[in-house]
Coordinates of C-alpha atoms in Angstrom, one line a residue:
X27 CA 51.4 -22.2 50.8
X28 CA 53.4 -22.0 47.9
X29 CA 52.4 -18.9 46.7
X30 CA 52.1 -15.5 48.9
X31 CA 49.7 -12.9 49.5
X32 CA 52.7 -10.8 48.4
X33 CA 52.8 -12.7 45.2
X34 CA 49.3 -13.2 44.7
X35 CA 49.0 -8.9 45.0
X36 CA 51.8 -8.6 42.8
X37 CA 49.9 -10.0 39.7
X38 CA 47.3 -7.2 39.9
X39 CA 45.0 -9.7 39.0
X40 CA 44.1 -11.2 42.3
X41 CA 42.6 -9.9 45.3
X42 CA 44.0 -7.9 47.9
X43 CA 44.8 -10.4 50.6
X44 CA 44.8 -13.2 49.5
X45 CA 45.8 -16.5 51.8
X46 CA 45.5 -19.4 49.3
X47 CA 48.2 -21.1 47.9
X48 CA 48.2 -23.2 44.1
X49 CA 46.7 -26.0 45.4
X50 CA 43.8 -26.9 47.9
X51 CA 45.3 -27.7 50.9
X52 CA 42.9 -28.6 53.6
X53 CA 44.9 -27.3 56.7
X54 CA 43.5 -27.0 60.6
X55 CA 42.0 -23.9 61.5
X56 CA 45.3 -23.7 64.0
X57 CA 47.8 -24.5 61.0
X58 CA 46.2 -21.7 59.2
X59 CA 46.4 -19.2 61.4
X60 CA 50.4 -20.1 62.3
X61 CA 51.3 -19.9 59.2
X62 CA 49.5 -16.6 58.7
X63 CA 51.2 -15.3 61.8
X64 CA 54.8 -16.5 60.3
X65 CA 54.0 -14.8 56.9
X66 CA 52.9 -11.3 59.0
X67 CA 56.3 -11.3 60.7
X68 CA 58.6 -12.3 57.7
X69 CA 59.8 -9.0 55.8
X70 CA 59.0 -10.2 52.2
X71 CA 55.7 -11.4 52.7
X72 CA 54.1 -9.3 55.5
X73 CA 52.0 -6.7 54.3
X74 CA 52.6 -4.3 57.5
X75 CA 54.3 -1.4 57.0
X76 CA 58.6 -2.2 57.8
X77 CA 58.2 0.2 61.2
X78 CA 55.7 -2.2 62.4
X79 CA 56.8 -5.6 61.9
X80 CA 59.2 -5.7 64.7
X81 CA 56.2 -5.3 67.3
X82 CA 53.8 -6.9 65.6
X83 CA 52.3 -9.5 68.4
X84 CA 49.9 -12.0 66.0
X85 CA 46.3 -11.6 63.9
X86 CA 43.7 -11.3 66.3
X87 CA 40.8 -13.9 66.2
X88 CA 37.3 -15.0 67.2
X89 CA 38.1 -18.4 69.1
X90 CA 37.9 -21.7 66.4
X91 CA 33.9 -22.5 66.5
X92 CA 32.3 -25.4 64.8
X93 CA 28.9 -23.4 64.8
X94 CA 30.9 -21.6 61.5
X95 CA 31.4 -24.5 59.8
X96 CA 28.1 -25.3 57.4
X97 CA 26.6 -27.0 54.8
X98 CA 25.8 -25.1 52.0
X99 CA 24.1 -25.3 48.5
X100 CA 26.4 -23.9 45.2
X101 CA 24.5 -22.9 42.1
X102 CA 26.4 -22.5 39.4
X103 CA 25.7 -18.8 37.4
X104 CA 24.6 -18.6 33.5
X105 CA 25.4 -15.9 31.5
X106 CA 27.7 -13.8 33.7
X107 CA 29.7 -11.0 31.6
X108 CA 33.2 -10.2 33.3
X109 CA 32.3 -6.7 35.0
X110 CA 35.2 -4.0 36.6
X111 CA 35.1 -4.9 40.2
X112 CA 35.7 -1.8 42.6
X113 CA 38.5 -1.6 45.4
X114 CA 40.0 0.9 47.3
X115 CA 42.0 3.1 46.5
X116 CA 39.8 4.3 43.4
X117 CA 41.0 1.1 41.3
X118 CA 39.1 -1.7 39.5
X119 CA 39.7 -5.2 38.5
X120 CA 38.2 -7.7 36.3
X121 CA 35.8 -10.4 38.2
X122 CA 32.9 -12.5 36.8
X123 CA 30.1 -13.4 39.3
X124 CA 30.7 -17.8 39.1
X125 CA 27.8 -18.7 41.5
X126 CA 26.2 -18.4 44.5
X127 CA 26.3 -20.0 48.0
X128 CA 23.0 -20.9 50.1
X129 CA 23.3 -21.8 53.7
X130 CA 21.8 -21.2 57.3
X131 CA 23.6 -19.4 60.0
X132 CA 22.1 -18.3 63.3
X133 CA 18.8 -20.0 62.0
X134 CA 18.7 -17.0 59.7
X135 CA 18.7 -18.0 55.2
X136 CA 22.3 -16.8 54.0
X137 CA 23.2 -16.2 50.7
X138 CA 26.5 -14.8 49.1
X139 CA 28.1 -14.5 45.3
X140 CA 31.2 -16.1 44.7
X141 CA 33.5 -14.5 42.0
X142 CA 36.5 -15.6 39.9
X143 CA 39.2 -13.2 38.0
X144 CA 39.4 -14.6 34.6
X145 CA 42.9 -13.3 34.7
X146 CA 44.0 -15.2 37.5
X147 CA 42.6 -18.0 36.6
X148 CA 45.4 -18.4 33.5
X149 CA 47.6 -18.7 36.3
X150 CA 48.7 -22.2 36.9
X151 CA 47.8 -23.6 40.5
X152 CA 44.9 -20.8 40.8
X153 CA 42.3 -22.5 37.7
X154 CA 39.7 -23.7 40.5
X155 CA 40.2 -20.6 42.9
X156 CA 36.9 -18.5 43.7
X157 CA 36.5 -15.7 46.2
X158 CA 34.0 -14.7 48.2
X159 CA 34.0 -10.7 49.9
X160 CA 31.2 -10.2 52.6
X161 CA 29.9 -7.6 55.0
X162 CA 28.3 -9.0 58.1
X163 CA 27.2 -7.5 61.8
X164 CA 30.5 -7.3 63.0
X165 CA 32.2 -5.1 60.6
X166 CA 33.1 -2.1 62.2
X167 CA 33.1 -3.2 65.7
X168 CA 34.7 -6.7 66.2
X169 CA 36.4 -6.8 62.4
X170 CA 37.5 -4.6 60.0
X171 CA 34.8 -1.9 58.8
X172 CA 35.3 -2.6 55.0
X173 CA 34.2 -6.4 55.3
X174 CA 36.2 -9.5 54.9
X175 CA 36.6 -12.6 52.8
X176 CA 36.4 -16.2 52.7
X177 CA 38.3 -18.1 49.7
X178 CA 36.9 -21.2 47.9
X179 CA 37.8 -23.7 45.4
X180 CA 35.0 -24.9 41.6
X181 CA 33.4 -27.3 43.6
X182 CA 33.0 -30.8 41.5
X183 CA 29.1 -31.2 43.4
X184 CA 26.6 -29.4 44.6
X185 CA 26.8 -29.9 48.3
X186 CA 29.6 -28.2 50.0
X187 CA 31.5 -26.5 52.9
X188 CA 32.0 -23.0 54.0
X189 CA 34.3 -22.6 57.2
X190 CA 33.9 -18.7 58.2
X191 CA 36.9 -19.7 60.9
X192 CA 38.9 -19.3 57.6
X193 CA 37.6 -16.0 57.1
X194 CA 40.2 -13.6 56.8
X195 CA 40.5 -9.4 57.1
X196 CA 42.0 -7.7 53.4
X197 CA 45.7 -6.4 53.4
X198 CA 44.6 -2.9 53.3
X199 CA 42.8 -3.4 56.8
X200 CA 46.9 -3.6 57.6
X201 CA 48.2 -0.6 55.3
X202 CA 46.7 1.4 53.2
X203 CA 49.0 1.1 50.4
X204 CA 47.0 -1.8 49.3
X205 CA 44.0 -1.8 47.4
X206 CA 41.3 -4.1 48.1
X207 CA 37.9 -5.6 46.5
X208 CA 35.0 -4.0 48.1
X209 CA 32.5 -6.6 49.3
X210 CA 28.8 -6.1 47.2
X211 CA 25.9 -5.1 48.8
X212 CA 24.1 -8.1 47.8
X213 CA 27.2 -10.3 50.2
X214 CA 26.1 -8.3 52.7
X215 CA 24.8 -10.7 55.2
X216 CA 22.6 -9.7 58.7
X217 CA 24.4 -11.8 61.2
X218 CA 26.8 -11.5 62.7
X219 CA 29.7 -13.9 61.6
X220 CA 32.0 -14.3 64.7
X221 CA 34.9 -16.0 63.5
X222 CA 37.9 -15.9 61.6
X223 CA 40.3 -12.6 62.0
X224 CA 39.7 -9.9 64.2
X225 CA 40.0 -6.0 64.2
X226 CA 43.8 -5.3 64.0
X227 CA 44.6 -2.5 66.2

């Protein structure tokens, strides 16, 4: 992961907590979530306030399940105008809505927007890099109340891939210093997606 979520925040362009890195690197789910742990323990990248790093014990996740891993339809969006995208802490940034995502989970239709920050994408490694901020029937409960996200890549076709054991919690979930996009209400989906990152407590 050559760039942070440190660095990735420190553009003010990008989102919150952010776990990609300039290229698509297709990782295991166990790979991921090492490397994830390594970054929450290492003083320049952890988000974690400095009092808590020293006891911090790991990211808490749903077990790896393949049942998360679907097929899904991408649709490209026309006409999209670059909008002021609300996060905490009262702030805004600028996103365009680049498509949307159709897919089945639990039997149940699924849809969910996927958005792109046209400043961001000026920044070399990050041209293909899309982002995707849900709500589901675990927030609040299993995971973090404000939602979570799921990244993804301009897909070249039609037919893709969405991994929700990828699915990770925002920064400020960790510390409130950190201000993160606030999922839509039309990403808010009515199932509940058990995988990826856990409540941290």
């Amino acid at each position: 992961m050559a760039i942070s979520k440190s660095v990735v925040l420190f553009l003010a362009v990008a989102f919150a907590a952010c776990n990609g890195g300039v290229e698509v690197v297709h990782k295991t789910v166990a790979e991921h979530r090492a490397e994830i742990d390594a970054n929450f323990k290492d003083a320049e990248k952890s988000p974690l306030p400095k009092e808590a790093i020293a006891s911090f014990t790991g990211v808490k996740y749903y077990a790896e399940d393949a049942a998360y891993k679907v097929k899904a339809k991408f649709k490209r969006s026309t006409g999209e105008l670059p909008f002021a995208f609300p996060h905490t802490n009262s702030k805004t940034y600028v996103y365009v809505k680049y498509g949307e995502l159709y897919f089945s989970l639990d039997n149940q239709p699924c849809t969910l927007s996927v958005y792109q920050s046209p400043e961001l994408s000026k920044q070399a490694g990050y041209e293909k890099y899309l982002f995707i901020p849900f709500t589901d029937l675990t927030n609040g409960t299993d995971t973090y109340a404000g939602g979570r996200y799921l990244e993804f890549h301009i897909p070249d076709k039609e037919d893709v891939e969405l991994d929700f054991n990828f699915t990770y919690t925002p920064y400020c979930a960790y510390n409130p210093a950190f201000s993160c996009p606030i999922p839509p209400k039309e990403n808010n989906l009515s199932v509940a997606v058990k995988a990826g990152e856990k409540l941290y407590q």
